[in-house]
Every structure is written in structure tokens, then in C-alpha cells.
Amino acid sequence: MKIMGNWLRIFGLGVIWVLAVSVGRAEEGAQKIAELGECPLASGEVVLDCRVGYRTFGVMNADGTNVVVVPSWLNGRSDELIPFFGEKETGHRLVDTSRLFGVAFDAFGDGVSSSPSNSKRQHGPEFPAFTMEDMVRAQYRVLTEVLHVRHVHAAVGLSMGGEQVFAWAVLYPKFLDMAVPIVGTPQVTSFDLLSKQVLVEAIESDPGYMGGRYVTEPELKLANAIGTLIVSAPQYRNAEVPRERFAEWMKLVESPQRQDANDRMWQAKAIMHHDVLHGRTLEEVARGVPVKFLVIVAAEDRMVTPQPALEWAKAVGAETYISAGSCAHLIMQCDAEAVSSRVERFLAR
């Protein structure tokens, strides 16, 4: 009877595990919201009714050692990260969910997580300014308080997602093993600041913006054009858009974007304040982080200067890949296979 009791107990646990896996697969990639109450910010202010959007892919293993975090990029949302997860090779997959458990996060200011556009008690201009590190601290709470994750195998992110990866490594160096910032940076440069300052001023100067107290979403034609101008290299745009199609293409460039104007402003300013060094030298900070890095940059990037990330890689002896693709910051549009293969090999170690 004792043997039978043990067998039933083991069998019961097996059934529970199978059911959990089945439920997890059924909810693969579904939008979820973590309600965190209040989220204190580095500035001393607080995000009230704090919420963080996320999606999960695959199954967390029994000891929780296969978790990969993927934060969203500037003006992006977690639904745009879905193609980077999967069980089969696609040429652009970053996280193999046949053995890894992926968590895609919506950043503050994307209209899903807490943002100026969706906050009821801190709406619009009343919403507090946040940083990359504030985003990461909230994501850490989702992992530890909601998903009960005790350790992360890796953090992988593109653009602003890559900047969050640097923040992850510096804030929680013993919580994760690997970091893969793709076209990201540990600290914005003067050129990066210039491009974001021009974008911010274009939004502020739009007649429809009204200091962020608009009722109807402003068109932001100039801001949209500036964003398109700096996100890729000239040869890429010239090849993609023949001169005779310029007028037609310009209408598309200037057309309204999904992201709310204040949300875009808050995220742009968060990037302008991005700096994981906090007055220390890059070498000092990088060498004090025991996380293993794969650093991927685009040689022609005009959105995020690649040099600080390469200096970080040199300081820690990290593996690097410099993409020569003409799409520059839009690295996954013309060099996805090279990026995907390197990331998957790195995460498999």
C-alpha cells in the first residue's frame, strides 16, 4: 500500500505537470498584465496603479534555469516580439522555446504597461518621468512576484530593449547569466542625444500637441519623418524606395503611428537619460558585472551609436558581431539570419 501511495503521488504530480504544460501552451504568447500596485521610481516619484504587460513562450523547467527575458524597443510593444520566439528555426528566431522559457515585456510608455496615455490618476503630462532602470525594476518584480522566477538564463533585447539589457546586467548581475544587447548602448552619446532632442522638439512644436494636453491625437508628421530619417542608412532607403515613388512613400512616412504622442515623448526622454555608468568609467562598471555578454551592433547605425557597446565588449572580452547591413538600426530587416544564428548559439551554451 505504501508503494501504491507513493506511485499515486508521483503519478499525480506528473498529471499536474502535464496539465500545467498544456495550459501554458494554450496561452502561448497571450497578452498578460501584472498589477504591481505602486512602482517607486529612481527620481523619488511613484507610478500609481502600476501595471506591466508581458507574454510568455514555452515552458519553464522545474528548477527555473531556462528563463530568457526580452524587453520591447522604442515605440514598440510585446506583440511585435512574438516572431522572435518559437520551437522551429525561422531565420529570425532569437529564443528557442523548445528548451527555453521566454518572457517578452512591454516597457513603460508603450500604451500597454503604465503610460501617460492609459493612466487614470496620472494621465498625460501628470505621468512621472521614468528611466530604463525603472522599467527593469518593474520587470524584475513581475518575474519574482508574479512568475516566481528565481534566476534568469539571459536577457536579450533590440534597440531600447538592448538598453534595458544593459540595465538588467548592472542592476541584477547575480540574477542573470547572459546578456545580449542588440543595437543597444550602456550610455547614450552626444549624437544619440541630438537625434532624440530633435525628435522631442518636433513633437513639442506640433500645433496639435498642445503641451501634451491634446484631446485629438496630433499628426506629428515632422516627428515621424525624423524617426524614419535616422533609423536606417541612405543606401537602404534609396534601394527600398525608388525616386519616382518618393511622394507616395512620404505619405506613408508622415501617417499617424500607433503610439500615443505623450507615450512617445516619455520613452524618448527615458532614452536621453539612459546611463548605466552613473559617473563611473565604462571599464569600471563593465568589469564589475559578472554577466557573460554577446554584443551585436550595426556599423552604420544612426539611431544608436555602436561605439559604447563595443567598448563595453572590449572591456569584458565579450563576443561581438558588427553588422554591415545597410538597414543599419533595422538590423533584423536585412541581417536577421546572422543575428539569429549567433544569438541562438550563445544562449545554447
XYZ file of C-alpha atoms in Angstrom:
349
model
C 0.000 0.000 0.000
C 2.849 2.351 0.786
C 4.349 1.660 -2.636
C 0.976 2.265 -4.271
C 0.577 5.522 -2.344
C 3.979 6.752 -3.498
C 3.167 5.757 -7.085
C -0.103 7.654 -6.971
C 1.615 10.697 -5.535
C 4.248 10.647 -8.277
C 1.616 9.958 -10.928
C -0.484 12.829 -9.574
C 2.446 15.232 -9.782
C 3.026 14.075 -13.329
C -0.570 14.813 -14.252
C -0.321 18.261 -12.683
C 2.872 18.951 -14.667
C 1.256 17.786 -17.935
C -1.814 19.933 -17.273
C 0.382 22.938 -16.445
C 2.332 22.476 -19.667
C -0.913 22.124 -21.654
C -2.347 25.311 -20.140
C 0.932 27.109 -20.734
C 0.951 26.082 -24.400
C -2.681 27.159 -24.800
C -1.777 30.617 -23.505
C 1.413 30.833 -25.598
C 2.114 34.454 -26.414
C -1.149 35.806 -24.957
C -1.101 39.340 -23.575
C -0.993 39.367 -19.787
C -0.968 42.227 -17.309
C 0.772 42.209 -13.926
C -0.805 44.599 -11.422
C 2.001 45.785 -9.112
C 0.252 48.443 -7.045
C 2.847 51.221 -6.791
C 6.167 51.302 -8.623
C 8.739 53.594 -6.967
C 10.992 55.382 -9.457
C 14.632 56.409 -9.182
C 13.504 60.056 -9.154
C 11.593 59.523 -5.912
C 8.239 59.722 -7.701
C 5.830 56.798 -7.902
C 3.803 55.213 -10.702
C 0.348 54.670 -9.226
C -1.769 51.673 -10.229
C 1.404 50.301 -11.770
C 0.906 47.653 -14.439
C 3.352 45.786 -16.645
C 2.386 43.903 -19.780
C 4.101 40.639 -20.654
C 3.799 37.490 -22.754
C 5.273 34.047 -22.110
C 6.505 31.422 -24.565
C 7.476 27.815 -23.934
C 7.623 26.123 -20.539
C 9.717 26.990 -17.509
C 11.692 23.956 -16.400
C 11.431 22.520 -12.900
C 14.434 24.385 -11.498
C 13.658 27.628 -13.359
C 17.018 27.850 -15.123
C 15.788 28.342 -18.691
C 14.205 31.825 -18.495
C 15.030 34.387 -21.206
C 13.785 37.973 -20.859
C 13.123 40.095 -23.976
C 12.104 43.754 -23.372
C 10.381 45.845 -26.069
C 12.002 48.562 -28.179
C 11.236 52.272 -28.658
C 7.608 52.823 -29.685
C 7.166 49.056 -29.800
C 5.066 46.540 -27.905
C 5.437 42.927 -26.908
C 3.183 41.752 -29.753
C 5.940 42.794 -32.165
C 8.371 40.482 -30.361
C 6.281 37.335 -30.950
C 8.181 36.316 -34.152
C 11.423 36.064 -32.169
C 10.113 33.089 -30.160
C 9.396 29.603 -31.434
C 10.216 25.901 -31.473
C 11.341 25.832 -35.102
C 14.161 27.698 -36.821
C 12.849 30.587 -38.879
C 15.932 32.596 -39.791
C 14.931 35.341 -37.359
C 14.140 33.426 -34.150
C 16.118 34.524 -31.105
C 14.666 32.261 -28.392
C 14.231 28.527 -28.972
C 11.124 27.759 -26.927
C 11.538 24.012 -27.305
C 14.006 24.307 -24.429
C 13.814 27.917 -23.210
C 11.032 29.838 -21.446
C 10.705 33.294 -22.967
C 9.167 36.347 -21.312
C 8.512 39.371 -23.563
C 7.916 42.625 -21.702
C 6.030 45.800 -22.565
C 8.081 48.804 -21.475
C 6.643 51.742 -19.562
C 5.235 54.242 -22.041
C 4.158 51.768 -24.722
C 0.428 52.116 -24.029
C 0.134 48.600 -22.567
C 2.264 48.904 -19.449
C 1.750 52.031 -17.328
C 1.940 55.047 -19.625
C 0.826 58.672 -19.847
C -1.921 57.526 -22.240
C -3.532 54.845 -20.057
C -3.010 56.108 -16.512
C -6.234 57.290 -14.876
C -4.701 59.036 -11.872
C -1.571 60.360 -13.610
C -2.839 60.952 -17.109
C -0.869 62.732 -19.832
C 1.595 65.376 -18.572
C 0.915 64.320 -14.970
C 2.659 60.993 -15.527
C 6.109 60.869 -13.852
C 9.287 60.604 -15.913
C 10.867 57.151 -15.879
C 14.190 55.608 -16.879
C 15.386 52.337 -18.401
C 16.300 51.202 -14.903
C 12.773 51.949 -13.675
C 11.433 49.743 -16.480
C 13.786 46.920 -15.500
C 12.965 47.135 -11.780
C 9.275 46.719 -12.611
C 10.048 43.754 -14.890
C 12.099 42.175 -12.097
C 9.064 42.418 -9.839
C 6.911 40.636 -12.432
C 9.448 37.825 -12.680
C 9.920 37.391 -8.934
C 6.474 38.281 -7.560
C 4.161 37.047 -10.321
C 6.039 34.324 -12.210
C 8.139 33.280 -9.181
C 11.364 33.203 -11.175
C 14.483 32.894 -9.038
C 17.106 33.221 -11.760
C 17.300 34.255 -15.409
C 19.361 32.458 -18.035
C 19.600 35.520 -20.291
C 18.250 38.935 -21.243
C 18.026 39.729 -24.954
C 16.819 42.999 -26.470
C 16.938 45.204 -29.550
C 17.393 48.986 -29.554
C 15.725 50.361 -26.398
C 15.314 46.708 -25.455
C 19.109 46.402 -25.687
C 19.495 49.388 -23.396
C 17.244 47.643 -20.898
C 19.506 44.578 -21.222
C 22.486 46.681 -20.101
C 20.371 47.936 -17.190
C 19.412 44.354 -16.322
C 23.071 43.320 -16.155
C 24.114 46.248 -13.964
C 21.098 46.228 -11.628
C 20.837 42.458 -11.162
C 24.254 40.978 -12.027
C 23.721 37.859 -9.901
C 20.170 37.289 -11.163
C 21.085 36.515 -14.782
C 23.873 34.629 -16.515
C 23.920 36.081 -20.032
C 23.131 39.364 -21.776
C 22.628 40.054 -25.489
C 22.146 43.755 -26.278
C 21.422 44.179 -29.995
C 21.914 47.719 -31.386
C 21.757 48.987 -27.799
C 24.133 51.000 -25.641
C 25.164 51.305 -21.988
C 25.206 55.111 -22.298
C 23.787 57.433 -24.957
C 26.301 59.575 -26.850
C 26.072 63.224 -27.887
C 24.889 62.192 -31.348
C 22.215 59.959 -29.792
C 21.112 62.863 -27.621
C 20.955 65.157 -30.645
C 18.690 62.812 -32.606
C 16.322 62.386 -29.652
C 16.348 66.111 -28.848
C 15.326 66.919 -32.416
C 12.550 64.317 -32.166
C 11.320 65.716 -28.842
C 11.276 69.275 -30.195
C 9.414 68.133 -33.296
C 6.688 66.662 -31.088
C 6.564 69.695 -28.790
C 6.350 72.123 -31.707
C 3.498 70.290 -33.419
C 0.395 72.544 -33.244
C -1.755 69.610 -32.221
C 0.429 68.569 -29.277
C -0.683 71.451 -27.023
C 1.843 70.767 -24.292
C 0.655 67.190 -24.019
C -2.937 68.208 -23.178
C -4.432 67.342 -26.556
C -7.854 65.749 -26.939
C -7.307 64.540 -30.502
C -4.096 62.673 -31.248
C -1.683 65.063 -33.047
C -0.432 64.075 -36.510
C 3.297 64.580 -35.719
C 4.272 64.455 -39.405
C 7.708 66.005 -38.790
C 8.481 63.747 -35.841
C 7.520 60.697 -37.902
C 9.769 61.807 -40.753
C 12.709 62.412 -38.398
C 12.330 58.937 -36.934
C 12.395 57.406 -40.411
C 15.400 59.511 -41.402
C 17.700 58.249 -38.646
C 16.610 54.621 -38.331
C 18.477 53.311 -41.409
C 21.329 54.146 -43.793
C 20.815 56.132 -47.035
C 21.628 53.224 -49.353
C 18.937 51.106 -47.740
C 16.233 53.741 -48.192
C 17.336 54.516 -51.743
C 17.141 50.828 -52.644
C 13.773 50.354 -50.909
C 12.141 53.489 -52.320
C 12.810 54.480 -55.945
C 12.901 58.235 -56.514
C 9.683 58.173 -58.556
C 7.832 56.714 -55.550
C 9.028 59.336 -53.068
C 5.763 61.309 -52.834
C 3.767 58.124 -52.277
C 6.269 56.890 -49.680
C 6.305 60.256 -47.884
C 2.572 59.971 -47.232
C 3.240 56.669 -45.512
C 6.157 58.134 -43.523
C 4.059 61.031 -42.248
C 0.963 58.964 -41.481
C -0.136 58.620 -37.831
C 1.631 55.995 -35.729
C 0.075 53.583 -33.252
C 1.916 55.093 -30.297
C 0.331 57.940 -28.323
C 2.242 61.245 -28.575
C 2.902 61.571 -24.834
C 3.972 57.928 -24.656
C 6.480 58.595 -27.435
C 7.736 61.691 -25.642
C 8.209 59.900 -22.322
C 10.079 56.995 -23.907
C 12.306 59.335 -25.934
C 13.223 61.235 -22.770
C 13.910 57.943 -20.977
C 16.436 57.126 -23.689
C 18.013 60.575 -23.333
C 18.629 59.857 -19.643
C 19.905 56.328 -20.236
C 23.239 55.849 -18.486
C 24.134 52.724 -16.504
C 27.553 54.199 -15.626
C 26.291 56.902 -13.247
C 29.556 58.838 -13.181
C 31.872 55.819 -13.184
C 34.067 54.793 -16.098
C 32.739 52.312 -18.595
C 35.603 49.904 -17.898
C 34.968 50.011 -14.148
C 31.276 49.240 -14.498
C 31.673 46.625 -17.234
C 34.389 44.684 -15.421
C 32.333 44.685 -12.230
C 29.461 42.854 -13.921
C 29.923 39.042 -13.900
C 27.391 38.515 -16.702
C 28.555 36.923 -19.964
C 27.870 39.204 -22.959
C 27.262 38.850 -26.665
C 27.264 42.380 -28.111
C 25.695 42.995 -31.527
C 25.834 46.381 -33.243
C 25.232 47.848 -36.712
C 28.198 49.619 -38.280
C 26.023 52.247 -39.999
C 23.661 52.816 -37.067
C 22.437 56.408 -36.829
C 19.871 55.745 -34.117
C 22.226 54.272 -31.504
C 25.958 54.918 -31.778
C 27.678 51.495 -31.632
C 30.943 52.635 -30.015
C 29.962 52.474 -26.294
C 28.631 48.917 -26.697
C 31.846 47.886 -28.483
C 33.931 49.483 -25.734
C 31.917 47.507 -23.174
C 32.543 44.303 -25.131
C 36.281 45.037 -25.266
C 36.407 45.718 -21.523
C 34.899 42.331 -20.667
C 36.298 40.322 -23.574
C 32.813 39.671 -24.934
C 31.943 38.068 -28.232
C 30.828 40.712 -30.751
C 29.154 40.905 -34.126
C 29.245 44.082 -36.233
C 26.570 44.018 -38.903
C 27.468 45.707 -42.183
C 23.866 45.636 -43.388
C 22.625 48.850 -44.986
C 19.396 48.768 -42.988
C 21.582 49.771 -40.018
C 19.419 50.081 -36.878
C 16.712 47.986 -38.565
C 19.152 45.101 -38.296
C 16.533 42.346 -38.378
C 15.267 43.508 -41.756
C 18.428 42.702 -43.703
C 20.742 40.731 -41.411
C 18.330 38.640 -39.352
C 19.846 35.251 -40.120
C 23.332 36.288 -38.984
C 21.942 37.792 -35.784
C 19.609 34.868 -35.091
C 22.274 32.185 -35.535
C 24.717 33.951 -33.225
C 22.142 34.595 -30.503
C 20.849 31.025 -30.559
C 24.371 29.556 -30.369
C 25.209 31.882 -27.484
C 22.066 31.038 -25.500
C 22.641 27.320 -26.025
C 25.900 27.384 -24.059
